[in-house]
Coordinates of C-alpha atoms and ligand atoms in Angstrom, one line a residue:
M1 CA -65.3 -9.9 70.0
P2 CA -68.0 -11.6 67.8
E3 CA -67.2 -14.1 65.1
S4 CA -70.2 -16.2 63.8
I5 CA -71.6 -14.7 61.1
L6 CA -74.8 -13.6 62.1
E7 CA -73.1 -12.2 65.0
S8 CA -70.4 -10.1 62.3
A9 CA -73.5 -9.2 60.2
L10 CA -75.3 -7.5 62.8
A11 CA -71.8 -6.1 64.5
Q12 CA -71.3 -4.8 62.0
F13 CA -75.2 -3.4 61.1
N14 CA -75.5 -1.4 64.1
T15 CA -71.5 -0.5 63.5
A16 CA -73.2 1.0 60.6
A17 CA -76.2 2.0 62.2
D18 CA -74.9 4.1 65.6
Q19 CA -73.6 5.9 62.9
V20 CA -75.8 7.1 60.6
R21 CA -77.9 7.4 64.1
L22 CA -80.8 5.1 63.1
D23 CA -83.5 4.9 65.9
D24 CA -84.2 2.7 68.1
Q25 CA -87.4 1.0 65.8
H26 CA -86.1 0.6 62.8
R27 CA -82.6 -0.8 64.4
E28 CA -85.3 -3.6 65.9
Y29 CA -86.9 -3.9 62.6
L30 CA -83.9 -4.4 60.5
S31 CA -82.2 -6.8 63.2
S32 CA -84.8 -9.2 62.6
F33 CA -85.9 -11.6 60.0
K34 CA -89.3 -11.7 58.1
T35 CA -89.5 -15.2 57.0
T36 CA -87.2 -18.1 58.3
F37 CA -88.3 -21.7 57.2
H38 CA -87.2 -24.7 58.4
T39 CA -87.8 -28.4 56.5
Q40 CA -86.7 -31.7 57.3
F41 CA -86.9 -33.9 54.0
P42 CA -86.8 -36.9 53.0
V43 CA -84.7 -38.3 49.5
E44 CA -84.8 -41.2 47.4
M45 CA -81.4 -42.6 47.1
D46 CA -79.2 -44.0 44.1
D47 CA -79.9 -47.8 46.0
G48 CA -84.0 -46.8 47.1
S49 CA -83.0 -46.1 50.3
F50 CA -83.9 -42.7 51.4
R51 CA -82.1 -40.0 53.6
M52 CA -83.5 -37.1 55.9
F53 CA -81.6 -33.7 54.6
E54 CA -82.4 -30.1 56.3
G55 CA -83.2 -27.2 54.2
V56 CA -83.5 -23.5 55.3
R57 CA -84.8 -19.9 53.2
V58 CA -85.0 -16.8 55.5
H59 CA -86.1 -13.5 54.1
H60 CA -84.4 -10.4 55.8
N61 CA -86.3 -7.4 54.4
V62 CA -88.4 -7.0 51.6
A63 CA -89.1 -3.3 51.6
R64 CA -87.4 -2.5 48.2
G65 CA -88.8 -5.7 46.2
P66 CA -88.9 -9.1 46.3
A67 CA -86.9 -11.3 48.3
K68 CA -83.3 -12.4 46.3
G69 CA -80.6 -14.7 47.6
G70 CA -78.9 -17.8 46.5
I71 CA -79.4 -21.7 47.4
R72 CA -75.8 -23.2 49.3
Y73 CA -75.3 -26.7 49.0
D74 CA -72.9 -27.5 52.2
L75 CA -72.2 -29.5 55.5
G76 CA -71.6 -25.6 56.7
V77 CA -74.9 -24.9 56.7
T78 CA -77.7 -23.4 59.8
V79 CA -80.5 -21.2 60.2
D80 CA -77.5 -18.6 61.4
E81 CA -75.2 -18.5 58.4
V82 CA -78.6 -18.0 56.5
K83 CA -80.3 -15.5 58.1
A84 CA -77.0 -13.7 58.0
L85 CA -76.2 -13.7 54.2
A86 CA -79.6 -12.7 54.0
M87 CA -79.0 -9.8 56.3
L88 CA -75.9 -8.9 53.2
M89 CA -78.6 -9.2 50.4
T90 CA -80.7 -6.1 51.2
W91 CA -77.8 -4.5 52.1
K92 CA -76.6 -5.4 49.5
C93 CA -79.3 -4.6 46.7
A94 CA -79.7 -1.8 47.6
V95 CA -76.4 -0.6 47.5
V96 CA -76.4 -1.8 43.8
G97 CA -79.6 -0.2 43.5
V98 CA -81.6 -3.3 42.6
P99 CA -85.3 -3.6 43.3
F100 CA -84.8 -6.9 45.7
G101 CA -85.0 -7.0 49.0
G102 CA -82.4 -9.7 51.1
A103 CA -83.2 -13.6 51.0
K104 CA -80.4 -16.7 51.3
G105 CA -81.3 -20.7 51.4
G106 CA -79.3 -23.7 51.5
V107 CA -79.5 -27.6 52.7
V108 CA -77.0 -29.4 54.7
V109 CA -75.5 -31.4 51.8
D110 CA -72.4 -32.3 50.4
P111 CA -72.5 -32.0 47.0
R112 CA -69.9 -34.8 45.8
A113 CA -70.8 -37.2 48.0
H114 CA -74.1 -37.4 45.5
S115 CA -74.9 -38.9 42.3
A116 CA -76.7 -36.2 40.0
A117 CA -79.4 -38.3 40.7
E118 CA -79.4 -37.6 44.3
L119 CA -79.0 -33.9 43.8
Q120 CA -82.1 -33.9 41.5
N121 CA -84.1 -36.2 44.1
L122 CA -83.2 -33.2 47.0
T123 CA -83.5 -30.2 44.4
R124 CA -87.1 -31.3 43.8
R125 CA -87.4 -32.0 47.4
F126 CA -86.7 -28.9 48.2
T127 CA -88.1 -26.9 46.1
S128 CA -91.7 -28.3 47.0
E129 CA -91.4 -27.9 50.2
L130 CA -90.1 -23.6 49.4
V131 CA -93.5 -23.8 47.1
P132 CA -95.5 -22.2 49.5
I133 CA -92.5 -18.8 50.2
I134 CA -91.0 -18.3 46.4
G135 CA -92.4 -17.1 44.1
P136 CA -91.4 -14.5 40.5
E137 CA -92.7 -12.1 43.1
K138 CA -91.7 -12.7 46.5
D139 CA -88.9 -14.9 46.4
I140 CA -86.2 -15.7 43.3
P141 CA -83.0 -18.0 44.5
A142 CA -80.5 -18.5 42.8
P143 CA -77.3 -20.4 42.6
D144 CA -74.6 -20.1 45.4
M145 CA -71.5 -22.5 47.2
G146 CA -72.0 -25.8 45.6
T147 CA -75.3 -25.2 43.5
N148 CA -75.1 -24.6 39.8
P149 CA -76.9 -23.7 36.7
Q150 CA -78.4 -27.1 36.6
V151 CA -80.3 -27.3 40.1
M152 CA -81.4 -24.0 38.7
A153 CA -83.0 -25.7 35.4
W154 CA -84.8 -27.8 38.4
I155 CA -85.6 -25.9 41.0
M156 CA -87.6 -24.3 37.6
D157 CA -88.6 -27.2 36.3
T158 CA -90.0 -28.3 40.0
Y159 CA -91.2 -25.4 40.8
S160 CA -93.7 -25.1 37.2
M161 CA -95.0 -28.5 37.3
A162 CA -96.5 -27.8 40.6
H163 CA -98.6 -24.5 38.5
G164 CA -98.9 -26.4 35.8
Y165 CA -97.2 -23.9 33.0
T166 CA -93.4 -23.1 32.3
I167 CA -92.4 -20.1 34.3
P168 CA -89.0 -19.0 34.1
G169 CA -89.3 -16.1 36.6
I170 CA -88.8 -18.6 40.0
V171 CA -84.9 -18.2 39.5
T172 CA -82.0 -16.8 38.3
G173 CA -78.4 -18.3 36.9
K174 CA -80.4 -20.3 34.5
P175 CA -78.5 -22.3 31.7
L176 CA -78.8 -20.1 28.5
A177 CA -81.0 -22.3 26.8
L178 CA -84.4 -22.0 29.8
G179 CA -83.3 -18.5 29.5
G180 CA -80.7 -17.6 31.0
S181 CA -78.8 -14.8 30.7
E182 CA -76.0 -14.0 28.9
G183 CA -72.4 -13.1 31.0
R184 CA -74.7 -14.3 34.0
F185 CA -71.8 -17.3 34.8
E186 CA -69.2 -15.2 34.8
A187 CA -71.2 -11.7 36.4
T188 CA -70.0 -11.5 40.2
G189 CA -66.5 -12.5 38.2
R190 CA -66.7 -10.2 36.0
G191 CA -67.9 -7.3 38.6
I192 CA -64.8 -7.6 40.6
Q193 CA -62.7 -6.8 38.3
Y194 CA -65.0 -3.5 37.3
V195 CA -64.5 -2.4 41.1
L196 CA -60.9 -2.9 40.8
E197 CA -61.0 -1.3 37.1
E198 CA -62.3 2.2 39.2
H199 CA -60.4 1.1 42.5
L200 CA -56.8 1.2 40.4
R201 CA -57.5 3.9 37.6
A202 CA -56.0 7.1 38.9
E203 CA -53.0 4.6 40.1
G204 CA -52.7 3.1 37.1
G205 CA -55.5 0.1 36.4
L206 CA -54.6 -3.6 37.2
A207 CA -51.8 -4.2 34.7
G208 CA -48.5 -5.4 36.5
R209 CA -50.6 -5.7 39.6
T210 CA -50.0 -9.1 41.7
V211 CA -53.1 -10.8 43.2
S212 CA -54.4 -13.2 45.6
V213 CA -56.8 -15.6 44.6
Q214 CA -58.6 -18.1 47.2
G215 CA -61.5 -20.0 46.8
F216 CA -61.3 -21.8 42.8
G217 CA -65.0 -21.5 42.2
N218 CA -67.9 -20.0 40.2
V219 CA -66.5 -16.6 41.9
G220 CA -63.0 -17.1 42.9
G221 CA -61.8 -18.5 39.4
V222 CA -63.9 -16.4 36.9
A223 CA -61.7 -13.3 39.3
A224 CA -58.6 -14.6 38.3
K225 CA -59.5 -15.3 35.2
L226 CA -60.7 -11.9 33.6
L227 CA -58.7 -9.9 35.8
Q228 CA -55.2 -12.4 34.9
Q229 CA -56.9 -11.0 30.8
A230 CA -57.3 -7.7 32.0
G231 CA -53.3 -7.6 32.5
A232 CA -53.3 -8.8 36.7
K233 CA -50.4 -11.5 37.4
V234 CA -51.6 -14.3 39.5
T235 CA -49.2 -15.1 41.5
H236 CA -50.9 -16.9 44.2
L237 CA -54.2 -18.9 44.0
G238 CA -55.7 -22.7 46.5
D239 CA -59.0 -23.8 46.1
R240 CA -60.2 -26.4 49.2
Y241 CA -57.7 -28.7 48.3
V242 CA -54.4 -27.0 47.0
S243 CA -53.0 -24.1 47.4
L244 CA -50.8 -22.8 44.6
H245 CA -47.4 -20.1 43.9
H246 CA -45.5 -18.7 41.2
P247 CA -43.8 -15.7 40.7
G248 CA -44.1 -15.8 37.3
G249 CA -48.4 -16.0 37.3
I250 CA -50.3 -18.8 37.6
D251 CA -52.4 -19.0 33.8
A252 CA -55.7 -19.1 35.8
T253 CA -57.7 -19.0 32.5
S254 CA -56.3 -22.4 31.5
A255 CA -57.1 -23.7 35.0
F256 CA -60.5 -22.7 35.0
A257 CA -60.9 -24.3 31.5
Y258 CA -59.4 -27.4 33.3
T259 CA -61.8 -27.1 35.9
Q260 CA -64.7 -26.3 34.4
A261 CA -64.6 -29.6 32.3
G262 CA -64.2 -31.5 35.3
G263 CA -60.5 -31.0 36.2
T264 CA -58.9 -30.8 39.4
L265 CA -56.7 -27.6 40.3
A266 CA -54.6 -30.1 41.5
D267 CA -54.2 -31.5 39.1
W268 CA -54.1 -29.3 36.4
N269 CA -50.8 -27.7 38.2
R270 CA -49.1 -31.6 37.7
E271 CA -49.9 -31.1 34.2
F272 CA -49.6 -27.6 33.3
G273 CA -48.9 -26.0 35.7
H274 CA -46.0 -26.6 37.5
A275 CA -46.7 -23.9 40.3
E276 CA -45.2 -24.9 43.9
E277 CA -48.1 -25.5 46.5
I278 CA -48.2 -23.7 49.8
A279 CA -49.5 -24.1 52.6
P280 CA -53.7 -22.2 52.7
E281 CA -52.8 -20.4 55.0
E282 CA -49.8 -18.4 52.4
V283 CA -52.7 -17.5 49.3
L284 CA -53.8 -14.7 52.7
S285 CA -50.4 -13.9 53.5
A286 CA -48.8 -13.7 50.1
E287 CA -46.8 -10.3 48.9
V288 CA -49.0 -8.9 46.2
D289 CA -50.9 -5.7 45.7
V290 CA -54.4 -7.2 46.1
L291 CA -55.7 -9.7 47.7
V292 CA -59.2 -11.6 46.5
P293 CA -60.6 -13.4 49.5
A294 CA -63.1 -15.3 47.3
A295 CA -63.7 -18.8 49.2
T296 CA -66.0 -18.4 52.2
E297 CA -67.0 -16.2 55.0
S298 CA -65.2 -15.9 58.0
V299 CA -61.2 -16.9 56.6
L300 CA -59.4 -13.2 57.5
T301 CA -60.0 -13.1 61.1
G302 CA -58.7 -11.7 64.8
A303 CA -55.8 -14.8 64.6
N304 CA -54.5 -14.1 61.1
A305 CA -55.3 -10.9 60.1
G306 CA -52.5 -8.5 61.1
D307 CA -50.3 -11.6 57.9
V308 CA -51.7 -10.5 55.4
R309 CA -49.2 -8.5 53.7
A310 CA -51.7 -7.3 50.6
P311 CA -52.4 -2.9 50.5
L312 CA -55.9 -4.2 49.5
I313 CA -58.6 -6.7 50.2
I314 CA -61.4 -7.1 47.7
E315 CA -64.2 -9.5 49.3
G316 CA -65.7 -11.8 47.0
A317 CA -67.0 -14.9 49.0
N318 CA -69.9 -13.2 51.5
G319 CA -68.3 -12.1 54.9
P320 CA -64.7 -13.9 54.2
T321 CA -63.9 -10.9 56.9
T322 CA -64.9 -10.9 60.5
P323 CA -65.6 -8.0 63.1
E324 CA -62.1 -7.9 64.8
A325 CA -59.9 -8.6 61.5
D326 CA -62.0 -5.4 59.8
A327 CA -60.4 -2.9 62.9
I328 CA -56.9 -4.6 62.0
F329 CA -57.1 -3.7 58.4
Q330 CA -58.1 -0.5 59.9
Q331 CA -55.3 0.4 61.4
R332 CA -52.4 -0.9 59.6
G333 CA -54.0 1.5 56.5
I334 CA -55.6 -2.0 54.9
T335 CA -57.7 -1.0 52.0
V336 CA -61.3 -3.5 52.4
I337 CA -63.8 -3.5 48.9
P338 CA -66.2 -5.0 51.2
D339 CA -68.6 -8.1 49.8
I340 CA -71.6 -6.0 49.6
L341 CA -69.8 -3.5 47.0
A342 CA -67.5 -6.2 45.7
N343 CA -69.5 -9.0 45.0
A344 CA -72.6 -7.5 43.9
G345 CA -72.0 -7.8 40.1
G346 CA -74.5 -11.8 40.3
V347 CA -77.2 -10.6 42.5
T348 CA -76.9 -7.0 39.3
V349 CA -77.0 -10.0 36.3
S350 CA -79.8 -11.9 38.4
Y351 CA -81.9 -8.6 37.9
F352 CA -81.1 -8.2 34.7
E353 CA -82.7 -11.9 33.4
W354 CA -85.3 -11.7 35.7
V355 CA -86.2 -8.8 33.4
Q356 CA -85.0 -9.6 30.1
G357 CA -87.4 -13.1 31.5
R358 CA -89.7 -10.6 32.3
Q359 CA -90.0 -8.8 28.9
F360 CA -89.3 -12.1 27.2
M361 CA -86.4 -10.2 25.3
H362 CA -82.8 -11.7 24.5
W363 CA -79.8 -9.3 25.6
T364 CA -77.1 -9.4 24.1
E365 CA -73.1 -10.5 26.1
E366 CA -72.1 -6.8 25.8
E367 CA -75.6 -5.6 26.5
V368 CA -75.1 -6.9 29.8
N369 CA -71.8 -6.6 30.1
A370 CA -72.4 -1.9 30.2
Q371 CA -75.2 -2.3 32.1
L372 CA -72.9 -4.0 34.6
R373 CA -69.8 -2.1 34.6
R374 CA -72.3 1.2 34.7
I375 CA -74.1 -0.2 38.0
M376 CA -70.4 -1.2 39.8
A377 CA -69.2 1.8 38.3
K378 CA -71.9 3.8 39.9
A379 CA -72.4 1.9 42.7
Y380 CA -68.6 2.5 43.6
H381 CA -68.6 5.9 43.4
E382 CA -71.1 6.4 45.9
V383 CA -69.3 4.7 48.4
M384 CA -66.7 6.3 47.4
S385 CA -67.9 9.4 48.0
R386 CA -69.1 9.4 51.7
C387 CA -65.3 7.4 52.4
P388 CA -62.9 8.1 50.3
V389 CA -59.2 6.5 50.3
G390 CA -56.6 7.3 53.2
G391 CA -60.4 9.3 54.7
E392 CA -59.9 9.9 58.5
G393 CA -62.1 7.4 60.9
C394 CA -64.6 5.3 57.9
T395 CA -63.9 2.6 55.7
Q396 CA -65.8 1.1 53.3
R397 CA -67.9 -1.1 54.3
Q398 CA -69.0 1.0 56.5
A399 CA -70.0 3.5 54.1
A400 CA -71.5 0.7 52.0
N401 CA -73.7 0.4 55.1
W402 CA -74.2 3.1 55.7
L403 CA -76.0 3.6 52.2
A404 CA -77.4 0.3 52.1
I405 CA -79.1 1.1 55.4
E406 CA -80.0 4.7 54.1
R407 CA -81.9 3.2 51.4
V408 CA -84.2 0.2 53.2
V409 CA -84.7 3.2 55.9
E410 CA -86.7 5.2 52.9
A411 CA -88.4 2.8 51.8
L412 CA -90.2 1.4 54.6
T413 CA -90.4 5.4 55.5
L414 CA -92.1 5.8 52.5
R415 CA -94.3 2.5 52.7
G416 CA -95.8 2.9 56.1
F417 CA -96.7 -0.1 58.1
F418 CA -99.7 -1.9 57.5
P419 CA -102.8 -2.0 59.1
Ligands
LIG501 P1 -68.4 -22.9 44.4 O1 -69.0 -23.2 44.7 O2 -67.9 -21.9 42.9 O3 -66.4 -22.4 44.3 C1 -66.1 -22.9 46.1 C2 -64.2 -22.6 45.8 O4 -63.8 -22.2 47.2 C3 -64.3 -23.6 45.5 O5 -62.9 -23.9 44.6 C4 -63.7 -24.0 47.0 O6 -62.6 -25.3 46.6 C5 -63.5 -23.6 47.3 N1 -63.1 -23.1 49.8 C6 -64.4 -24.1 49.8 N2 -63.5 -23.4 51.0 C7 -61.9 -23.1 51.1 C8 -61.3 -22.9 52.0 N3 -61.9 -23.3 53.6 N4 -60.3 -22.7 51.7 C9 -59.4 -22.7 50.7 N5 -60.7 -22.8 48.9 C10 -62.4 -22.9 49.9 O7 -68.9 -21.1 45.5 P2 -69.1 -19.5 44.4 O8 -70.2 -19.6 44.1 O9 -67.5 -19.0 43.9 O10 -69.1 -19.3 45.8 C11 -68.0 -18.8 46.7 C12 -68.5 -17.4 47.5 O11 -69.1 -16.4 46.6 C13 -69.4 -17.3 48.8 O12 -69.1 -17.3 49.6 C14 -70.6 -16.9 48.1 O13 -71.8 -16.6 49.0 C15 -70.2 -15.9 47.0 N6 -70.6 -15.2 46.6 C16 -71.0 -16.1 45.1 C17 -72.1 -15.5 44.1 C18 -72.2 -16.3 42.8 O14 -72.8 -15.0 42.4 N7 -71.8 -17.6 42.5 C19 -72.0 -14.3 44.5 C20 -71.8 -13.7 45.5 C21 -70.6 -14.4 46.1

């Protein structure tokens, strides 16, 4: 059984391709990667020395529009991981119907081990290496694990310097002062909330539901906060360093404000939360209504899928569930709302940011959130119409993959092949 994220992504693609009876040529095309750019580059450190770093950018498929995807700073970045995440971006953009292809990038670095000056040097040098393959009409980076609006600002400035004028459309997820969109920072977590609200609409909505969230960064932190504000009770919560349980509910709004101001979740808990500290795996096996894995990939595997007690999983992270775990969840009747639908709120508002940038328009947060809800709800119902909950022999992941593959193949067919 595949356990690496690239093996998982290809296995999921092949299963879906079998089910939609995709011909061999398109199967080969869509298992391939248009561009794989791999660079090693020097960065000056604060003490005047320099160190070599490794960076990757991959374009999977651009039939439906310019390549779009985040840049991740993490020690675990590999070419295979970036390829898998680029492929997921192709499917994700197709599921929500935004006119982009799939890309991803990363640098092998622990951002917490460097000063702001070193991170700026690294970002600017990596951006310079990327100049030939990125651009507002060909490949538009965004934040991902370990990167943030400040990193996007440095990318925009470096790219603009290379061209001699300001080009805000080169990245999304920028600070508001540089043409970022209202609502972009919260978009992925808010998209999770909107999809869950659609899913639970017929069963009384989110109010009173218990939730466990793994990951307390941009996706998990915002999701936990917004789900709490929508009436759910966050009983379990964990990040890389601490895992918490409070049967009365953890105040995710207060905790997220604290961590965003530079504090740690563990310190917040000691000072304000007073939740019980638990083992990290208990966040995933918690007896709750909804489990939100929102940290990183391949955390739900064949080894622990049998321990999951939540009847519903909504994937905040990219690729948190291996195919082996997926099969166990299907067998156990656990519904999984897949990443390419559930966490597509980020790329959807990135699309709004890109559109606003091209039109020199600024939408209000209410306009952004209303459009986000419309798109997430439409995508949710399009997926569900292919595989109703409890439907025999299909999962929401398969249905989302079918929809995505059909849309990408339709674009490829309409464009034809050149020359
Ligand atoms: P982030 O760096 O802001 O936060 C990651 C969080 O996960 C941190 O709290 C970290 O401590 C925690 N974490 C990391 N490894 C962990 C582990 N093994 N166990 C428990 N906690 C762990 O990153 P993010 O932007 O929130 O991204 C999280 C995931 O969501 C990634 O898979 C990313 O690709 C995906 N994603 C992000 C966006 C976005 O807009 N930022 C959009 C779609 C998908």
